CSV table of C-alpha atoms in Angstrom, one decimal:
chain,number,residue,atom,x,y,z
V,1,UNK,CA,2.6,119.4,185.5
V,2,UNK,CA,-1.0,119.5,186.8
V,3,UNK,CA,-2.7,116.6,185.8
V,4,UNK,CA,-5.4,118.1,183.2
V,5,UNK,CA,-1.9,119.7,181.7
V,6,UNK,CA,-0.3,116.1,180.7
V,7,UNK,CA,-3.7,114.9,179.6
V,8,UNK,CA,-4.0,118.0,176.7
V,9,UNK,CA,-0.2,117.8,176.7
V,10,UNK,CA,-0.5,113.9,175.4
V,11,UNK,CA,-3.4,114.4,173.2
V,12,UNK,CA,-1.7,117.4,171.3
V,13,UNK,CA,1.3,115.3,170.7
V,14,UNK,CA,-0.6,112.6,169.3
V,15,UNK,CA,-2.2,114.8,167.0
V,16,UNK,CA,0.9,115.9,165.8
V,17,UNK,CA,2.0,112.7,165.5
V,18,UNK,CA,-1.0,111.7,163.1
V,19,UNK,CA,-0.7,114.8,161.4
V,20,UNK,CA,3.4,113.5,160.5
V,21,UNK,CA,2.2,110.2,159.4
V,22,UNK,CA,-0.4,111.1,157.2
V,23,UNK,CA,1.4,114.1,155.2
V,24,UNK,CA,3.8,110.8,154.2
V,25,UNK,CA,3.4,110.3,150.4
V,26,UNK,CA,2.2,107.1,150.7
V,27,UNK,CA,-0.7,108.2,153.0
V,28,UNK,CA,-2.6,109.7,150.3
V,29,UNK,CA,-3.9,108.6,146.6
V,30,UNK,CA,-2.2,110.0,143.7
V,31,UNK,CA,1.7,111.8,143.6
V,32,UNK,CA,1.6,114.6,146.4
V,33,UNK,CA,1.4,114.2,149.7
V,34,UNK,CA,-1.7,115.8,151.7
V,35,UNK,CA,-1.2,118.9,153.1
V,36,UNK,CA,-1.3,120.4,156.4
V,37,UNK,CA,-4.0,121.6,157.2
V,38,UNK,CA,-6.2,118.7,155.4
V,39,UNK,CA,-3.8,115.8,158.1
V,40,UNK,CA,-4.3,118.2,160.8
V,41,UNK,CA,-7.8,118.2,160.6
V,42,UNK,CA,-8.0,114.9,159.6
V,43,UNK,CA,-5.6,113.4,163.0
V,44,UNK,CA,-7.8,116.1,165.1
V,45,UNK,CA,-11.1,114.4,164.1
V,46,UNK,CA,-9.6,111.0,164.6
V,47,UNK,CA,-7.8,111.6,168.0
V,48,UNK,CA,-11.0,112.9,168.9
V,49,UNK,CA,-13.1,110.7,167.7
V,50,UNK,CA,-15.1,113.2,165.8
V,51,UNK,CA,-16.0,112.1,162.6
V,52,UNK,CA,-15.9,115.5,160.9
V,53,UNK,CA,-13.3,115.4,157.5
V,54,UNK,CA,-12.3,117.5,155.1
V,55,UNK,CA,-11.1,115.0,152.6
V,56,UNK,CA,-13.1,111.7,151.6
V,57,UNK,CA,-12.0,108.9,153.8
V,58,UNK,CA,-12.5,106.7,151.3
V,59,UNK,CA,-10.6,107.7,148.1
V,60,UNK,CA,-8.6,110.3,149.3
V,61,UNK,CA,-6.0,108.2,151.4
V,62,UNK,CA,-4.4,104.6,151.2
V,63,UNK,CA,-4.9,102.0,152.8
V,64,UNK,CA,-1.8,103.5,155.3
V,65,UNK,CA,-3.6,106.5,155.6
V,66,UNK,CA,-6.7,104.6,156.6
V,67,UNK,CA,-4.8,102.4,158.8
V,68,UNK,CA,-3.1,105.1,160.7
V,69,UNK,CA,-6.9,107.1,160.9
V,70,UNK,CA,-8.0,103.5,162.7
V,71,UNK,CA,-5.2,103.9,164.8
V,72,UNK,CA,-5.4,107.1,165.9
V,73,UNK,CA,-9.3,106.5,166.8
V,74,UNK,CA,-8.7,103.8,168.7
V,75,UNK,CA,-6.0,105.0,170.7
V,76,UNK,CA,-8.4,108.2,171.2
V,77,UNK,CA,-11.0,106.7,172.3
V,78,UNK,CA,-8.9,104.7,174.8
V,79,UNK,CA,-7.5,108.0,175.8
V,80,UNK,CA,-4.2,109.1,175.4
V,81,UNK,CA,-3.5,108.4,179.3
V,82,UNK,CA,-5.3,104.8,179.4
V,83,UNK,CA,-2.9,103.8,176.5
V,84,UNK,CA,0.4,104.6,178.2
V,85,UNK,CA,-0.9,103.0,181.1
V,86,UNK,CA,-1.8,99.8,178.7
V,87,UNK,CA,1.8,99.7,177.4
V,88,UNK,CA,3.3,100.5,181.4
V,89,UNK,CA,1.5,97.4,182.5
V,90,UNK,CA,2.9,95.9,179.8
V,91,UNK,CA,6.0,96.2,180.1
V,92,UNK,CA,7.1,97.0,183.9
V,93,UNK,CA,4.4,94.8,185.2
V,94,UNK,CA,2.7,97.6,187.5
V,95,UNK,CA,1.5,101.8,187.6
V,96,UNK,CA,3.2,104.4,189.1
V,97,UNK,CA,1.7,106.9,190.9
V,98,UNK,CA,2.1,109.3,188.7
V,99,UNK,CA,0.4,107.3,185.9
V,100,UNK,CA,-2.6,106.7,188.6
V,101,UNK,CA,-2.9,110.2,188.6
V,102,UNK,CA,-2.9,110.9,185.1
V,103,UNK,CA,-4.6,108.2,184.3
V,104,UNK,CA,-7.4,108.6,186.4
V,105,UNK,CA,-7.4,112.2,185.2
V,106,UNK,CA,-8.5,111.1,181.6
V,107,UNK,CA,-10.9,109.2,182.8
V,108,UNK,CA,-12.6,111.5,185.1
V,109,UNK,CA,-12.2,108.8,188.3
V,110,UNK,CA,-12.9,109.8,191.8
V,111,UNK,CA,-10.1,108.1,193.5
V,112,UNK,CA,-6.8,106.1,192.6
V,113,UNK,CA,-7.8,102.7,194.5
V,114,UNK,CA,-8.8,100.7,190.8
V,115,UNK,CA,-6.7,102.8,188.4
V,116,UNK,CA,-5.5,99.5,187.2
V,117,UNK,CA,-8.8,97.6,187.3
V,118,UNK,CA,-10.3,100.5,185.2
V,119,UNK,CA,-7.1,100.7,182.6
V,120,UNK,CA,-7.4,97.0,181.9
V,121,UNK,CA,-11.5,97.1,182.0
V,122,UNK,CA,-11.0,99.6,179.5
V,123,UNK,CA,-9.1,97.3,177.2
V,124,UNK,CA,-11.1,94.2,177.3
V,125,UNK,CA,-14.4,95.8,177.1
V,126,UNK,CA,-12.9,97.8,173.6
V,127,UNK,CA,-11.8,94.6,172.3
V,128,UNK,CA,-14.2,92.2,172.7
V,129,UNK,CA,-17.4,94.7,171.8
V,130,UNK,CA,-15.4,95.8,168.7
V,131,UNK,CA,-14.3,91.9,167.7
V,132,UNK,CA,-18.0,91.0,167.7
V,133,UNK,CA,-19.5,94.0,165.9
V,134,UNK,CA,-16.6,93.3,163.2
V,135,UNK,CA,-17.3,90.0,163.0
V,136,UNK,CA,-21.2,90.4,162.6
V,137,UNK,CA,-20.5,93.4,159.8
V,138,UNK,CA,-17.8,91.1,157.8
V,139,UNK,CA,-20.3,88.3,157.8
V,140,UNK,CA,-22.8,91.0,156.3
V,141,UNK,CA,-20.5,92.7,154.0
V,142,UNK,CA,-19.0,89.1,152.5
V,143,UNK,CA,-22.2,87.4,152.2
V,144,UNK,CA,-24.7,90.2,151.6
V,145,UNK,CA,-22.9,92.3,149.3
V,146,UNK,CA,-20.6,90.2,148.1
V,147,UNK,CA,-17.1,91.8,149.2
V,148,UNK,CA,-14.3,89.8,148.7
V,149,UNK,CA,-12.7,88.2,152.0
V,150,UNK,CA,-9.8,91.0,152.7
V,151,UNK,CA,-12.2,93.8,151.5
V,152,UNK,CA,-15.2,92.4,154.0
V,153,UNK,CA,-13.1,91.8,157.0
V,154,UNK,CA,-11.6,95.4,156.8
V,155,UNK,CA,-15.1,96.9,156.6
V,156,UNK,CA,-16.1,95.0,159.4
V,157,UNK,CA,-13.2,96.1,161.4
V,158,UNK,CA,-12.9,100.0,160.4
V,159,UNK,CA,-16.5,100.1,161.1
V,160,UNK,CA,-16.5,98.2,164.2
V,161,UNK,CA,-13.9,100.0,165.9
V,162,UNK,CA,-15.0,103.9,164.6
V,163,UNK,CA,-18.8,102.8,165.8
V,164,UNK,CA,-17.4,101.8,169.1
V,165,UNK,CA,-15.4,104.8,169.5
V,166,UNK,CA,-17.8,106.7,168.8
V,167,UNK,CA,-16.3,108.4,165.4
V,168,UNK,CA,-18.2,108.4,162.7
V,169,UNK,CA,-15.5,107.8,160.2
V,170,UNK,CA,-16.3,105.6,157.4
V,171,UNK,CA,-15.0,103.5,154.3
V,172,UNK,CA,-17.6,105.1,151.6
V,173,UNK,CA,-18.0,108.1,150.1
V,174,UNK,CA,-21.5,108.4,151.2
V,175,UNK,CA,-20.9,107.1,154.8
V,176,UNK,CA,-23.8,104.7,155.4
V,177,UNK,CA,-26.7,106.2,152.9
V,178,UNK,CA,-25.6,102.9,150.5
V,179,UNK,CA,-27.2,101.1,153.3
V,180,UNK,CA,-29.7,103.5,155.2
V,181,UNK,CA,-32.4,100.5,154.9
V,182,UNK,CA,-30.3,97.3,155.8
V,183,UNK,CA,-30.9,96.5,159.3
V,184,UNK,CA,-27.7,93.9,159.7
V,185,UNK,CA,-25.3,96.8,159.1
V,186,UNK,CA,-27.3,99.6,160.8
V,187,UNK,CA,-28.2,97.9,164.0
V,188,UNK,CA,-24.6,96.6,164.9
V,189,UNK,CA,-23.2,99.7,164.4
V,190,UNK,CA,-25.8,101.6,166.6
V,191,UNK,CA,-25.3,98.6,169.2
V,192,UNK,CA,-21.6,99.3,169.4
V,193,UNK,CA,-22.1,103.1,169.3
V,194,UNK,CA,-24.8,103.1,172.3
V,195,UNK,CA,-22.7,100.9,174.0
V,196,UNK,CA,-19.4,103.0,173.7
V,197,UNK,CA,-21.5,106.1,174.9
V,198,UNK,CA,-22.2,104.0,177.9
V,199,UNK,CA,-19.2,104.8,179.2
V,200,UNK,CA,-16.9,102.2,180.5
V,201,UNK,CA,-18.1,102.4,184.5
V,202,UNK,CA,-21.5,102.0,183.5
V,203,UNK,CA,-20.6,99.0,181.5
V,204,UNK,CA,-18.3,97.5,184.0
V,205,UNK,CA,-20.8,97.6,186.5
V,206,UNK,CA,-24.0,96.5,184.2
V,207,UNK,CA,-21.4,93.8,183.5
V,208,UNK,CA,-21.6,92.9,187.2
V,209,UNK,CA,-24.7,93.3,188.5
V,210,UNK,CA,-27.0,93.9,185.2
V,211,UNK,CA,-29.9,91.8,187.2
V,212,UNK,CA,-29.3,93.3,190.0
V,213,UNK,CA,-30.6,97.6,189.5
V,214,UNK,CA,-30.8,98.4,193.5
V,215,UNK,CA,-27.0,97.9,193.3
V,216,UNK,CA,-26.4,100.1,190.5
V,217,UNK,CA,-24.9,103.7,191.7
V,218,UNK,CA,-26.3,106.7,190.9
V,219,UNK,CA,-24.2,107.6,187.8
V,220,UNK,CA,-25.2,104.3,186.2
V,221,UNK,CA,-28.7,104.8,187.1
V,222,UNK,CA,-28.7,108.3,185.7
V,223,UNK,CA,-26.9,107.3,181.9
V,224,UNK,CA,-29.3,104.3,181.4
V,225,UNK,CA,-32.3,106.1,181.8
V,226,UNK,CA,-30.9,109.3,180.3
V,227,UNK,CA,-29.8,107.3,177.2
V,228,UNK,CA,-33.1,105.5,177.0
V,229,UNK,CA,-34.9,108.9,176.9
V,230,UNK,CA,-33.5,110.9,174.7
V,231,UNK,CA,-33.3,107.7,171.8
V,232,UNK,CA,-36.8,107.5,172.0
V,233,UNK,CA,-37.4,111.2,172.3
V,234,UNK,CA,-34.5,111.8,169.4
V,235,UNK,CA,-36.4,108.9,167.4
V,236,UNK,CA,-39.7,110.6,167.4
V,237,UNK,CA,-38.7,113.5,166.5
V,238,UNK,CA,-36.0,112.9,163.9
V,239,UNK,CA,-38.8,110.3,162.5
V,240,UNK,CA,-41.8,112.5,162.8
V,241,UNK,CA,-40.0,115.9,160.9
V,242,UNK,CA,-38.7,114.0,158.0
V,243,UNK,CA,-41.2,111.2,157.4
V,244,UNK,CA,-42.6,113.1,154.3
V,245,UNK,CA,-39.5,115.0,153.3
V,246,UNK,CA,-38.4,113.8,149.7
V,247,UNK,CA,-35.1,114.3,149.9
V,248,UNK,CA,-34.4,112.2,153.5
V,249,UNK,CA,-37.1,109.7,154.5
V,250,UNK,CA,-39.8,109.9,152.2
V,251,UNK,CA,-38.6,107.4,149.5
V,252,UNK,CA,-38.4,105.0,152.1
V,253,UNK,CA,-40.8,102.7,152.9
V,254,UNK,CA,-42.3,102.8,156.3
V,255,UNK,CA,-39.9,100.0,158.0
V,256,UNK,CA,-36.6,101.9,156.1
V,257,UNK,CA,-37.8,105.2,157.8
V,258,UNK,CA,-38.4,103.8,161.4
V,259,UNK,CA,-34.8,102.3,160.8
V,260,UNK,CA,-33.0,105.1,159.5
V,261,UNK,CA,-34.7,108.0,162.2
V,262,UNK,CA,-33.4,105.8,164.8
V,263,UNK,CA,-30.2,105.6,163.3
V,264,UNK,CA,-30.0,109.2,163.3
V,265,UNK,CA,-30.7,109.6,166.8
V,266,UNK,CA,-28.2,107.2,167.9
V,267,UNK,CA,-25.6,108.9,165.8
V,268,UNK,CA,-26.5,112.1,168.1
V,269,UNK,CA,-25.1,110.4,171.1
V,270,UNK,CA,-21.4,111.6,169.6
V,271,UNK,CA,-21.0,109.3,166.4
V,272,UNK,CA,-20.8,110.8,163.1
V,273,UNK,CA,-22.4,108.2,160.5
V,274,UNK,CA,-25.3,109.4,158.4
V,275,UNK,CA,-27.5,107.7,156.8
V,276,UNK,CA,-29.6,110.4,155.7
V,277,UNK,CA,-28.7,113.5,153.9
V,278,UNK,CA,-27.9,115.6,156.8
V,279,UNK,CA,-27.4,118.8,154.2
V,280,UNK,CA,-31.0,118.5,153.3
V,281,UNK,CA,-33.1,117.6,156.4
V,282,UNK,CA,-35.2,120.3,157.7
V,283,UNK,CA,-33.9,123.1,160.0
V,284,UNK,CA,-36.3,122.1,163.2
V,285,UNK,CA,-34.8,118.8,162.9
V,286,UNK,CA,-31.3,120.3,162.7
V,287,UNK,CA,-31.9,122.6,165.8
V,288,UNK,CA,-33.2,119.0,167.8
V,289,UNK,CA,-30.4,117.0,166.8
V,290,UNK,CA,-28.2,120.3,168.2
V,291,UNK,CA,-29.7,119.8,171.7
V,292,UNK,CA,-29.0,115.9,171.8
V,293,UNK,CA,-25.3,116.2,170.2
V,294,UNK,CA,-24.7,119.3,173.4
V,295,UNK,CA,-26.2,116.7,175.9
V,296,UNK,CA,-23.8,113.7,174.1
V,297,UNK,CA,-23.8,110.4,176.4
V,298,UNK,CA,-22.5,109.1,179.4
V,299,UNK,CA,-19.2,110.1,181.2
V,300,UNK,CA,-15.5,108.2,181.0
V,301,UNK,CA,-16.0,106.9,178.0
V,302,UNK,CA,-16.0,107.5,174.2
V,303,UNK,CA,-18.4,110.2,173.7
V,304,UNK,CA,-18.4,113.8,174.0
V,305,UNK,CA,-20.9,116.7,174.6
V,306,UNK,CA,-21.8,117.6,178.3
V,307,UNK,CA,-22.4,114.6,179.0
V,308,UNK,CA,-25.9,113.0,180.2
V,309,UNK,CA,-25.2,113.4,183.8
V,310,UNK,CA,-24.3,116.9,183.6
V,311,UNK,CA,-27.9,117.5,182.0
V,312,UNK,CA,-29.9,115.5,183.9
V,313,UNK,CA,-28.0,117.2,187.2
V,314,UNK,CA,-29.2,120.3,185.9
V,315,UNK,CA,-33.1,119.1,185.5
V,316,UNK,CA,-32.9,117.8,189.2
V,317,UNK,CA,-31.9,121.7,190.4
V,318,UNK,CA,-34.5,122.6,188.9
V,319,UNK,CA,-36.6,120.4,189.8
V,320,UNK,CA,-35.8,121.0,193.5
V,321,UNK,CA,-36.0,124.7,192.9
V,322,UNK,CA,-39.4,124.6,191.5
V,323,UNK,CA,-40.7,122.6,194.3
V,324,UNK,CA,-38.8,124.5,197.2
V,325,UNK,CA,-36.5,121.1,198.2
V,326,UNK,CA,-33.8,122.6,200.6
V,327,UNK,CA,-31.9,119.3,199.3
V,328,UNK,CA,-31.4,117.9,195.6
V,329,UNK,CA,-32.3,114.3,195.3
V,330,UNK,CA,-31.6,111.9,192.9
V,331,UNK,CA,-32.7,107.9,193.2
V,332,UNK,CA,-32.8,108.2,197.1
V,333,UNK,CA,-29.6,110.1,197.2
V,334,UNK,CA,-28.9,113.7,198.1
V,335,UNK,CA,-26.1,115.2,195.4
V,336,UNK,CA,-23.5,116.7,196.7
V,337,UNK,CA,-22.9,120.9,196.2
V,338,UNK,CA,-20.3,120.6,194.3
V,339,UNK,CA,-21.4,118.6,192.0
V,340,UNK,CA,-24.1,121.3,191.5
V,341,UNK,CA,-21.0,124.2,190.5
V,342,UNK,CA,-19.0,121.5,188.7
V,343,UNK,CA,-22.5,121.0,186.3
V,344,UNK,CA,-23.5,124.6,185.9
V,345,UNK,CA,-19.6,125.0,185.4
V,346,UNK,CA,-19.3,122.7,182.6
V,347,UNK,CA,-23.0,124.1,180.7
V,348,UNK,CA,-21.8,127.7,181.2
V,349,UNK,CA,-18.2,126.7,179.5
V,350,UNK,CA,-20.1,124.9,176.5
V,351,UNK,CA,-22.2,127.1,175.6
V,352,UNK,CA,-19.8,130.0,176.0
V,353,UNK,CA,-17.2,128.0,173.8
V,354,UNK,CA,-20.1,127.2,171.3
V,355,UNK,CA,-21.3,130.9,170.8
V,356,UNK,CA,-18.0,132.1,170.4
V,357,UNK,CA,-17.4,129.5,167.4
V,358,UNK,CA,-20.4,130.1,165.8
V,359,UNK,CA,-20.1,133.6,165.9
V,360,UNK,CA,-16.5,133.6,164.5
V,361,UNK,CA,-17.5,131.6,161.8
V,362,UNK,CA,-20.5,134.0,160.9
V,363,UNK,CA,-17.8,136.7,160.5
V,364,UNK,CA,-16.1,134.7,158.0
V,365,UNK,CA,-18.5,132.6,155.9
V,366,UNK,CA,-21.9,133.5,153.9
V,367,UNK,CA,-22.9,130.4,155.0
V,368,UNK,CA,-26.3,130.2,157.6
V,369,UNK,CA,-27.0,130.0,160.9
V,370,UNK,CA,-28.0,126.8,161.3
V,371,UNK,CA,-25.5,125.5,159.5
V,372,UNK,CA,-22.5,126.7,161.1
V,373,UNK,CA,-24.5,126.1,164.4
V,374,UNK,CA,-24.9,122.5,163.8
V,375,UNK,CA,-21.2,122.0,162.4
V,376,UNK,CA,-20.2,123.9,165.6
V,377,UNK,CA,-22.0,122.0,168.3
V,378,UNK,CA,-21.0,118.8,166.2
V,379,UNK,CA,-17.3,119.3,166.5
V,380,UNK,CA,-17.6,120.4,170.6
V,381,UNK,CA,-20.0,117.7,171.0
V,382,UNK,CA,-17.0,115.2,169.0
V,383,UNK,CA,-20.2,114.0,167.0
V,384,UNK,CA,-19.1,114.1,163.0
V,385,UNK,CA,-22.5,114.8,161.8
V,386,UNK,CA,-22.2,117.7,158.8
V,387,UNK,CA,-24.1,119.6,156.7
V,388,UNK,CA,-21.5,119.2,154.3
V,389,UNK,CA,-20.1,122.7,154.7
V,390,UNK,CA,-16.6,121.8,156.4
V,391,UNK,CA,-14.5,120.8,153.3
V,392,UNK,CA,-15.6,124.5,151.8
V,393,UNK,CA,-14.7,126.7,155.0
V,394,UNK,CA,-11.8,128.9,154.6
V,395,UNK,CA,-8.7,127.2,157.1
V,396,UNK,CA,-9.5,130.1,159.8
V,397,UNK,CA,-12.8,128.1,160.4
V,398,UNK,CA,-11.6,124.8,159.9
V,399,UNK,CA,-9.1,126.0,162.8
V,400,UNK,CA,-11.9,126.9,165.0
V,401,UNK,CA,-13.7,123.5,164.1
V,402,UNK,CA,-10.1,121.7,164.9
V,403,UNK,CA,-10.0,123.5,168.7
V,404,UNK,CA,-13.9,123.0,169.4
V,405,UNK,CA,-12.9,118.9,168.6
V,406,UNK,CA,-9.7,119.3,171.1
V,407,UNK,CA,-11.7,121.0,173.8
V,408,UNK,CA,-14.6,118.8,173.7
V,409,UNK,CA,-13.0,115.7,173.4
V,410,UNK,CA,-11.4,116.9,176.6
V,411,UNK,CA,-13.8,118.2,177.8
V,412,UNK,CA,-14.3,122.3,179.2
V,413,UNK,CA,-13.3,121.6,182.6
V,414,UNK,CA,-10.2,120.1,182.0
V,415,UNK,CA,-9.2,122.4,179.3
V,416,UNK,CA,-9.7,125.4,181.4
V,417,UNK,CA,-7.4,123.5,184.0
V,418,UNK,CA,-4.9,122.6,181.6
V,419,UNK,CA,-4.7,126.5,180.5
V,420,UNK,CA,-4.1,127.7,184.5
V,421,UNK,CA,-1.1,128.3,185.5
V,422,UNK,CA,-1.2,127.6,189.0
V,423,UNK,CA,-4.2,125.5,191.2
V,424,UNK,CA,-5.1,128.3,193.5
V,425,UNK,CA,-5.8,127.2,196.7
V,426,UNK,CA,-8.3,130.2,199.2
V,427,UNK,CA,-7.0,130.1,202.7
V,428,UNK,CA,-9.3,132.4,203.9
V,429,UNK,CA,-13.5,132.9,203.0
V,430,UNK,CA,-15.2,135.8,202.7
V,431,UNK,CA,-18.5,137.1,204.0
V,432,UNK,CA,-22.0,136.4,202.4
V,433,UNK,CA,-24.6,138.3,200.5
V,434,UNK,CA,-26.7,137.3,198.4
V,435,UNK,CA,-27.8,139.2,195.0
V,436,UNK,CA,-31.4,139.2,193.7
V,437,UNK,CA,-32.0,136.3,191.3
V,438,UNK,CA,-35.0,136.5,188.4
């Protein structure tokens, strides 16, 4: 099997494997078991580290349901690939090649010389980000809100690891509007959240030479100033729309609003907490959180959307175009061709898969534009952030929602390889002409 094959291959079966577990009785409150569409969605979301639910998290399963949702997350956001390699090293001591391959697949790396180096980077970077984010939000939840001890640490670890992952999922039936204004449980979560979105190369190397930018490549260069950007920019904006709106910001006071417009605009780098009504904040602020949930964060790690290196490839064509460069540059680099297609490859595929969605889901719903537009990009971009129309589509749209989750979370590229049936290799090339362009 082609590598992009086992990767879709391994998440599927893990879905289906959630899906199992939580249809169990005991994964759900009350006498009946969930059904199958409500755990299919559900192990989707959570393999995928989406965030997007049909059910409430917090009253509609047991603590086995939730445990096997934090589960699933976490082995999603390790990636399906990374994980077997995890429990190959741990048992047999080494990686074969074909768990290089695959492996290194997953995680979109260029060559197979530091599989293993990346696998158990992966791991320890997971681990000790999410043990200190739980450990700050249990110390909050026992102290500040007086949670008993078993009740605090859990929060703090859910929460940890779903902010981490990049997921969104969360322990309350508002998500985080309980606590929209409280700095010591916002600010962790967006830590771990911005961090996660890194994406593990970048943090390996900041780890390494954080001091140090001139040795920073390209790719880390381009995701810490992307991601520095677009929070300010989503900030602003986010801020600036709803700072007078009654029914999102404008009970706060000034300090609560600043806090909970960044929060929002962290959660559009592909985590689905909200602590703002998304359902009532005002369509221009919608459209803007669309374009910074399609961007998403950075590469080989645990968000989703294009990904910021795939955007800011495309603003350096242009760039080049306008000013009539025969080369692209980025930082003192030229970019390589391919890497041009590969970018306008992976926007064409997105938007493509987006339209398609939304328009399917216009067929079949009442329900607006923007709506369904948001709730689409959301679930391609693996974000979670709703308007709250998910739980009321009919299951034909909750279908579409449940592919634009698998195809984002592996991305268009891959997909589309996973779906060939053959690489084709061109032995021959043909002539060139050239078409007229604008």
């Amino acid at each position: 099997m082609h590598p992009a094959q086992v990767v879709a291959s391994a998440f599927a079966f893990t879905i289906l494997v959630g899906t199992a577990l939580l249809m169990l009785p005991n994964a759900r409150v009350g006498p009946d078991s969930a059904t199958f569409m409500e755990a299919l969605f559900t192990a989707t979301s959570a393999v995928c580290v989406t965030g997007l639910t049909v059910v409430d998290t917090a009253t509609y399963w047991t603590p086995f349901g939730q445990i096997v949702i934090l589960a699933l997350i976490q082995v999603g956001g390790f990636g399906i690939m990374t994980f077997a390699s995890v429990i190959g090293l741990a048992v047999v001591r080494k990686l074969s090649l074909r768990s290089r391959i695959n492996a290194a697949a997953e995680a979109k790396s260029v060559g197979l010389e530091d599989v293993k180096g990346l696998v158990v980077g992966v791991v320890k970077i997971s681990l000790i980000i999410e043990a200190a984010v739980a450990v700050l939000l249990t110390i909050r939840f026992l102290f500040g809100y007086g949670e008993p001890f078993g009740r605090a640490v859990w929060l703090g670890v859910f929460h940890s690891v779903s902010s981490f992952n990049n997921a969104g999922f969360a322990l309350f039936s508002d998500n985080m509007i309980s606590y929209a204004t409280d700095p010591w449980i916002c600010l962790p979560i967006c830590a771990a959240i911005i961090l996660g979105g890194l994406g593990f190369p970048v943090i390996m190397q900041l780890r390494k030479h954080l001091r140090t930018p001139l040795k920073w490549t390209m790719n880390t260069r381009i995701v810490v100033a992307g991601t520095i950007v677009l929070l300010v920019f989503g900030s602003v904006y986010i801020t600036a729309l709803e700072w007078n709106n009654p029914n999102t910001l404008g009970p706060m006071d000034w300090q609560g609003k600043l806090l909970a417009g960044f929060f929002q605009s962290v959660q559009t780098r592909t985590a689905g907490f909200n602590s703002i009504d998304i359902g009532q904040m005002d369509s221009a602020s919608l459209l803007g959180m669309d374009v910074l949930m399609l961007i998403g964060a950075g590469p080989a790690g645990t968000a989703g959307g294009i990904k910021i290196t795939t955007f800011a490839v495309l603003f350096f064509i242009l760039w080049a175009e306008v000013r009539g460069d025969v080369a692209v540059n980025v930082f003192g680099k030229r970019l390589s061709r391919a890497v041009h297609r590969q970018a306008i490859t992976i926007v064409l595929l997105a938007v493509a898969v987006v339209i398609t969605a939304t328009a399917a889901l216009m067929v079949m719903t009442d329900i607006s534009l923007d709506a369904l537009l948001f709730e689409a990009i959301s679930a391609f971009g693996t974000v979670g952030l709703s308007t709250g129309i998910t739980a009321g589509l009919p299951p034909a749209g909750q279908v579409i929602l449940i592919l634009l989750m698998f195809i984002g979370r592996l991305g268009p590229i891959t997909f589309a390889s996973a779906l060939a049936l053959r690489e084709r290799r061109s032995t021959y090339e043909l002539p060139k002409e050239r078409p007229i362009i604008g």
